[in-house]
Amino acid sequence: QVSSPPLKVAIIQPNVPLKEKWDARFRGAILANLEDTTSSLLDDHDLVVWPESAIPGYKDQMTAYIERVKLSADRTSTAILIGVPTREGIYRYNSIEALGAGEGSYHKQKLVPFGEYIPLDTWLRGLINFFDLPMSEFSPGPKNQPNLQIGPVKISPFICYEIVYPDFVAENSIDANVLVTISNDTWFGASSGPLQHFQMAKFRAAELGRELIRGTNDGVSALVDYRGLVKVQSPQFTESVVSGEIQPRSGHTPFAITGSLPILGFAMLILILGWKIQRSC
């Protein structure tokens, strides 16, 4: 059921090529484009969403830039969700930070092996260049992190392929009014990977009866309603802005309460029946 007035949302899809993302020569242009595009959206949006690792550097290296973006958001009472790597002591996180009218932060829990961390790191790192990718030393974030908040609206955040885990998403969004997932599917190139990822994300909206915001670097960025139907989406491999309304909702679907347990129980029952039939033949 509807829990509060709709939010006017804009998703920035910057379409930064992978070869430029972590090259310091392009950092200034990447940051300026994000800031300029965001500034043009603040007056008529409640929330602006940036993709995963939109900022090509750790948060503590970009404090002046982030503070400037925050002040712009404060002036219009707009919330901005930014994807940014963060550091706390010896730990490195793939994170979402809320600025302006938004509150909270989130550290990604489910990391991609050989992309965000290297299994058997002390043995494999340095063995071949592939194991020394930029930002490949992340730590998993803690469990039971609080929702992000925009006024009364609770937003459950997920980064990249976390959104494909039905029970993980259900468990971590039980009190949320809206789902948000940010990603950088540039690694998949022109394969079917980004489209499959998008399809999986839409299932989470339908399972939980929650509208979904999906922000990516090069597509598909989209707003999805509580039935899993696309409201508006971007084309792939283009720089674009997705704009529309998201309706916060409350209440729980059966899947939100039980997760996959009924499905697992039914599968077990079929296996037992099949075994008994085979024994009787």
CSV table of C-alpha atoms in Angstrom, one decimal:
chain,number,residue,atom,x,y,z
A,1,GLN,CA,0.0,0.0,0.0
A,2,VAL,CA,1.0,3.6,-0.5
A,3,SER,CA,3.0,4.9,2.5
A,4,SER,CA,3.9,8.6,1.5
A,5,PRO,CA,3.7,11.0,-1.5
A,6,PRO,CA,5.8,10.0,-4.5
A,7,LEU,CA,9.4,11.0,-5.0
A,8,LYS,CA,10.6,12.7,-8.2
A,9,VAL,CA,13.8,10.8,-9.0
A,10,ALA,CA,16.6,11.4,-11.6
A,11,ILE,CA,19.2,8.8,-12.4
A,12,ILE,CA,22.5,10.0,-14.0
A,13,GLN,CA,24.0,7.5,-16.4
A,14,PRO,CA,27.4,9.0,-17.3
A,15,ASN,CA,28.6,6.3,-19.7
A,16,VAL,CA,32.3,6.5,-18.7
A,17,PRO,CA,34.5,4.0,-20.7
A,18,LEU,CA,36.2,1.4,-18.5
A,19,LYS,CA,39.6,2.4,-19.8
A,20,GLU,CA,39.1,6.0,-18.6
A,21,LYS,CA,37.4,5.3,-15.3
A,22,TRP,CA,40.5,5.0,-13.1
A,23,ASP,CA,42.9,7.0,-15.3
A,24,ALA,CA,43.8,10.2,-13.4
A,25,ARG,CA,43.9,12.1,-16.7
A,26,PHE,CA,40.1,11.8,-17.0
A,27,ARG,CA,39.2,12.3,-13.3
A,28,GLY,CA,38.5,16.0,-13.6
A,29,ALA,CA,36.2,15.6,-16.6
A,30,ILE,CA,34.3,12.8,-15.0
A,31,LEU,CA,33.7,14.7,-11.7
A,32,ALA,CA,32.8,17.9,-13.5
A,33,ASN,CA,30.2,16.1,-15.7
A,34,LEU,CA,28.6,14.5,-12.6
A,35,GLU,CA,28.4,17.8,-10.8
A,36,ASP,CA,27.1,19.8,-13.7
A,37,THR,CA,24.4,17.3,-14.6
A,38,THR,CA,23.4,17.0,-10.9
A,39,SER,CA,23.1,20.8,-10.6
A,40,SER,CA,20.7,21.0,-13.5
A,41,LEU,CA,18.4,18.4,-11.8
A,42,LEU,CA,18.3,19.7,-8.2
A,43,ASP,CA,15.5,22.2,-8.5
A,44,ASP,CA,12.8,19.8,-9.7
A,45,HIS,CA,13.8,16.5,-8.2
A,46,ASP,CA,13.6,15.0,-4.7
A,47,LEU,CA,16.4,12.5,-5.3
A,48,VAL,CA,19.3,12.2,-7.7
A,49,VAL,CA,21.1,8.8,-8.0
A,50,TRP,CA,24.7,8.2,-9.2
A,51,PRO,CA,25.9,4.8,-10.3
A,52,GLU,CA,28.3,2.4,-8.5
A,53,SER,CA,31.8,3.9,-7.9
A,54,ALA,CA,30.7,7.1,-9.8
A,55,ILE,CA,33.5,8.9,-8.0
A,56,PRO,CA,36.9,7.6,-9.3
A,57,GLY,CA,38.7,7.8,-6.0
A,58,TYR,CA,38.2,7.2,-2.3
A,59,LYS,CA,35.8,9.4,-0.4
A,60,ASP,CA,38.6,10.8,1.8
A,61,GLN,CA,40.5,11.9,-1.3
A,62,MET,CA,37.4,13.8,-2.6
A,63,THR,CA,36.2,15.6,0.5
A,64,ALA,CA,36.2,19.1,-1.0
A,65,TYR,CA,34.3,17.9,-4.1
A,66,ILE,CA,31.8,15.9,-2.1
A,67,GLU,CA,31.2,18.8,0.3
A,68,ARG,CA,30.5,21.1,-2.7
A,69,VAL,CA,27.9,18.7,-4.1
A,70,LYS,CA,26.4,18.3,-0.7
A,71,LEU,CA,26.0,22.1,-0.3
A,72,SER,CA,24.3,22.3,-3.6
A,73,ALA,CA,21.8,19.6,-2.5
A,74,ASP,CA,21.3,21.3,0.8
A,75,ARG,CA,20.2,24.5,-0.9
A,76,THR,CA,17.3,22.8,-2.7
A,77,SER,CA,16.6,20.2,0.0
A,78,THR,CA,17.4,17.4,-2.5
A,79,ALA,CA,18.8,14.0,-1.6
A,80,ILE,CA,21.7,12.6,-3.6
A,81,LEU,CA,22.9,9.0,-3.5
A,82,ILE,CA,26.5,8.7,-4.7
A,83,GLY,CA,28.5,5.5,-5.4
A,84,VAL,CA,32.0,6.0,-3.9
A,85,PRO,CA,34.8,3.8,-2.6
A,86,THR,CA,35.4,4.4,1.1
A,87,ARG,CA,38.2,3.7,3.6
A,88,GLU,CA,38.0,3.0,7.4
A,89,GLY,CA,41.4,2.1,8.9
A,90,ILE,CA,42.7,-0.9,7.0
A,91,TYR,CA,39.3,-1.7,5.5
A,92,ARG,CA,38.2,-0.7,2.0
A,93,TYR,CA,34.5,-0.6,1.0
A,94,ASN,CA,32.4,-0.3,-2.1
A,95,SER,CA,29.8,2.2,-0.8
A,96,ILE,CA,26.7,4.3,-1.3
A,97,GLU,CA,26.6,7.6,0.6
A,98,ALA,CA,23.6,9.9,1.0
A,99,LEU,CA,24.1,13.6,0.7
A,100,GLY,CA,21.8,16.7,1.2
A,101,ALA,CA,18.3,15.7,2.3
A,102,GLY,CA,19.4,12.1,2.4
A,103,GLU,CA,20.9,10.3,5.5
A,104,GLY,CA,23.0,7.2,5.9
A,105,SER,CA,25.6,5.1,4.1
A,106,TYR,CA,25.9,1.5,3.0
A,107,HIS,CA,28.9,-0.8,2.4
A,108,LYS,CA,28.5,-3.6,-0.1
A,109,GLN,CA,28.3,-7.0,1.6
A,110,LYS,CA,28.5,-9.5,-1.3
A,111,LEU,CA,31.7,-8.9,-3.2
A,112,VAL,CA,32.7,-10.2,-6.6
A,113,PRO,CA,35.6,-12.6,-6.4
A,114,PHE,CA,38.6,-11.6,-8.6
A,115,GLY,CA,36.9,-8.2,-9.2
A,116,GLU,CA,36.4,-6.6,-5.8
A,117,TYR,CA,38.6,-9.0,-3.8
A,118,ILE,CA,41.2,-11.7,-4.6
A,119,PRO,CA,40.7,-15.1,-3.0
A,120,LEU,CA,44.0,-16.4,-1.6
A,121,ASP,CA,45.2,-12.9,-2.0
A,122,THR,CA,48.8,-13.4,-0.6
A,123,TRP,CA,49.4,-16.2,-3.2
A,124,LEU,CA,47.7,-14.8,-6.3
A,125,ARG,CA,48.1,-11.0,-6.2
A,126,GLY,CA,51.0,-10.0,-8.4
A,127,LEU,CA,51.1,-13.4,-10.2
A,128,ILE,CA,49.5,-11.9,-13.3
A,129,ASN,CA,48.3,-8.4,-14.1
A,130,PHE,CA,44.6,-9.5,-14.0
A,131,PHE,CA,44.9,-9.9,-10.2
A,132,ASP,CA,46.0,-6.2,-9.8
A,133,LEU,CA,42.8,-4.5,-11.1
A,134,PRO,CA,41.9,-1.1,-9.6
A,135,MET,CA,39.7,-1.3,-6.5
A,136,SER,CA,40.2,-5.0,-6.0
A,137,GLU,CA,41.0,-4.9,-2.3
A,138,PHE,CA,37.5,-4.4,-0.9
A,139,SER,CA,36.2,-5.8,2.4
A,140,PRO,CA,32.6,-7.0,2.9
A,141,GLY,CA,30.4,-4.5,4.8
A,142,PRO,CA,28.8,-5.6,8.1
A,143,LYS,CA,25.4,-7.3,8.2
A,144,ASN,CA,22.2,-5.6,9.4
A,145,GLN,CA,23.1,-2.1,8.1
A,146,PRO,CA,20.3,0.5,8.5
A,147,ASN,CA,18.3,1.8,5.6
A,148,LEU,CA,19.1,5.0,3.9
A,149,GLN,CA,16.5,7.7,4.6
A,150,ILE,CA,14.9,10.6,2.8
A,151,GLY,CA,12.5,12.2,5.3
A,152,PRO,CA,10.0,9.5,6.2
A,153,VAL,CA,11.0,7.3,3.3
A,154,LYS,CA,13.3,4.3,4.0
A,155,ILE,CA,15.4,3.2,1.1
A,156,SER,CA,17.0,-0.3,1.0
A,157,PRO,CA,20.3,-0.1,-0.9
A,158,PHE,CA,22.1,-2.8,-2.9
A,159,ILE,CA,25.2,-2.6,-5.0
A,160,CYS,CA,25.7,-4.5,-8.3
A,161,TYR,CA,24.9,-8.2,-8.2
A,162,GLU,CA,23.6,-8.1,-4.6
A,163,ILE,CA,20.2,-7.5,-6.2
A,164,VAL,CA,20.2,-10.9,-7.8
A,165,TYR,CA,19.9,-12.7,-4.4
A,166,PRO,CA,16.1,-13.0,-3.6
A,167,ASP,CA,16.4,-13.9,0.1
A,168,PHE,CA,19.3,-11.5,0.7
A,169,VAL,CA,17.2,-8.6,-0.7
A,170,ALA,CA,14.1,-9.7,1.2
A,171,GLU,CA,15.9,-9.9,4.5
A,172,ASN,CA,17.6,-6.5,4.1
A,173,SER,CA,14.5,-4.6,2.9
A,174,ILE,CA,11.9,-5.8,5.3
A,175,ASP,CA,11.2,-2.3,6.6
A,176,ALA,CA,12.0,-0.3,3.4
A,177,ASN,CA,9.6,1.7,1.3
A,178,VAL,CA,11.7,1.8,-1.8
A,179,LEU,CA,14.6,-0.4,-3.3
A,180,VAL,CA,17.6,1.1,-4.9
A,181,THR,CA,20.4,-0.7,-6.7
A,182,ILE,CA,23.5,0.9,-8.3
A,183,SER,CA,25.8,-0.9,-10.6
A,184,ASN,CA,28.6,-0.6,-13.2
A,185,ASP,CA,28.0,-3.3,-15.8
A,186,THR,CA,30.6,-1.9,-18.2
A,187,TRP,CA,32.7,-5.1,-17.6
A,188,PHE,CA,30.1,-7.1,-19.6
A,189,GLY,CA,30.5,-5.0,-22.7
A,190,ALA,CA,27.9,-5.6,-25.4
A,191,SER,CA,27.0,-9.1,-24.1
A,192,SER,CA,23.6,-10.1,-22.7
A,193,GLY,CA,25.0,-9.7,-19.1
A,194,PRO,CA,23.6,-6.2,-18.4
A,195,LEU,CA,20.2,-7.2,-19.7
A,196,GLN,CA,20.1,-10.3,-17.6
A,197,HIS,CA,21.1,-8.3,-14.6
A,198,PHE,CA,18.3,-5.9,-15.2
A,199,GLN,CA,15.8,-8.7,-15.6
A,200,MET,CA,16.8,-10.2,-12.2
A,201,ALA,CA,16.5,-6.8,-10.6
A,202,LYS,CA,12.9,-6.4,-11.8
A,203,PHE,CA,12.0,-9.7,-10.1
A,204,ARG,CA,13.0,-8.3,-6.7
A,205,ALA,CA,10.5,-5.4,-7.2
A,206,ALA,CA,7.7,-7.8,-8.0
A,207,GLU,CA,8.6,-10.2,-5.2
A,208,LEU,CA,8.5,-7.6,-2.5
A,209,GLY,CA,5.9,-5.2,-3.8
A,210,ARG,CA,8.4,-2.3,-3.8
A,211,GLU,CA,9.3,0.2,-6.5
A,212,LEU,CA,12.9,0.0,-7.6
A,213,ILE,CA,15.5,2.6,-8.7
A,214,ARG,CA,18.3,1.2,-10.8
A,215,GLY,CA,21.3,3.4,-11.6
A,216,THR,CA,24.2,2.2,-13.8
A,217,ASN,CA,27.2,3.6,-15.6
A,218,ASP,CA,26.2,2.6,-19.1
A,219,GLY,CA,22.8,1.0,-18.9
A,220,VAL,CA,20.3,-0.2,-18.2
A,221,SER,CA,19.2,2.5,-15.8
A,222,ALA,CA,15.5,2.4,-14.9
A,223,LEU,CA,12.6,3.1,-12.6
A,224,VAL,CA,10.5,-0.1,-12.0
A,225,ASP,CA,7.1,-0.2,-10.4
A,226,TYR,CA,6.0,-2.6,-7.6
A,227,ARG,CA,4.7,-5.2,-10.1
A,228,GLY,CA,8.2,-5.4,-11.7
A,229,LEU,CA,7.0,-3.4,-14.8
A,230,VAL,CA,9.4,-0.7,-16.2
A,231,LYS,CA,8.2,2.9,-15.9
A,232,VAL,CA,11.1,4.4,-17.8
A,233,GLN,CA,14.5,3.2,-18.8
A,234,SER,CA,17.7,4.4,-20.5
A,235,PRO,CA,19.2,3.0,-23.7
A,236,GLN,CA,22.6,1.2,-23.2
A,237,PHE,CA,25.9,2.8,-24.0
A,238,THR,CA,24.7,6.4,-23.9
A,239,GLU,CA,25.1,9.3,-21.6
A,240,SER,CA,21.6,10.0,-20.3
A,241,VAL,CA,19.3,10.9,-17.5
A,242,VAL,CA,16.3,8.8,-16.4
A,243,SER,CA,13.6,10.9,-14.7
A,244,GLY,CA,10.3,10.0,-13.2
A,245,GLU,CA,8.3,9.3,-10.0
A,246,ILE,CA,8.8,6.5,-7.5
A,247,GLN,CA,5.9,5.7,-5.1
A,248,PRO,CA,7.0,4.6,-1.6
A,249,ARG,CA,5.0,1.6,-0.3
A,250,SER,CA,4.5,-0.3,2.9
A,251,GLY,CA,3.2,-3.8,3.8
A,252,HIS,CA,4.6,-7.2,3.1
A,253,THR,CA,4.1,-9.7,0.3
A,254,PRO,CA,4.1,-13.4,1.1
A,255,PHE,CA,7.7,-13.7,-0.3
A,256,ALA,CA,8.9,-10.8,1.9
A,257,ILE,CA,7.7,-12.9,4.9
A,258,THR,CA,8.7,-16.4,3.9
A,259,GLY,CA,11.5,-15.9,1.4
A,260,SER,CA,12.3,-19.1,-0.6
A,261,LEU,CA,11.3,-21.5,2.2
A,262,PRO,CA,8.0,-22.6,0.5
A,263,ILE,CA,9.8,-23.2,-2.8
A,264,LEU,CA,12.5,-25.2,-1.1
A,265,GLY,CA,9.9,-27.2,0.8
A,266,PHE,CA,8.0,-27.9,-2.4
A,267,ALA,CA,11.2,-29.0,-4.2
A,268,MET,CA,12.0,-31.3,-1.3
A,269,LEU,CA,8.5,-32.8,-1.4
A,270,ILE,CA,8.8,-33.5,-5.2
A,271,LEU,CA,12.2,-35.2,-4.5
A,272,ILE,CA,10.7,-37.4,-1.8
A,273,LEU,CA,7.7,-38.4,-4.0
A,274,GLY,CA,10.0,-39.1,-6.9
A,275,TRP,CA,12.2,-41.3,-4.7
A,276,LYS,CA,9.2,-43.2,-3.4
A,277,ILE,CA,7.8,-43.8,-6.9
A,278,GLN,CA,11.1,-45.0,-8.1
A,279,ARG,CA,11.3,-47.4,-5.1
A,280,SER,CA,7.9,-48.8,-5.9
A,281,CYS,CA,8.6,-49.5,-9.5
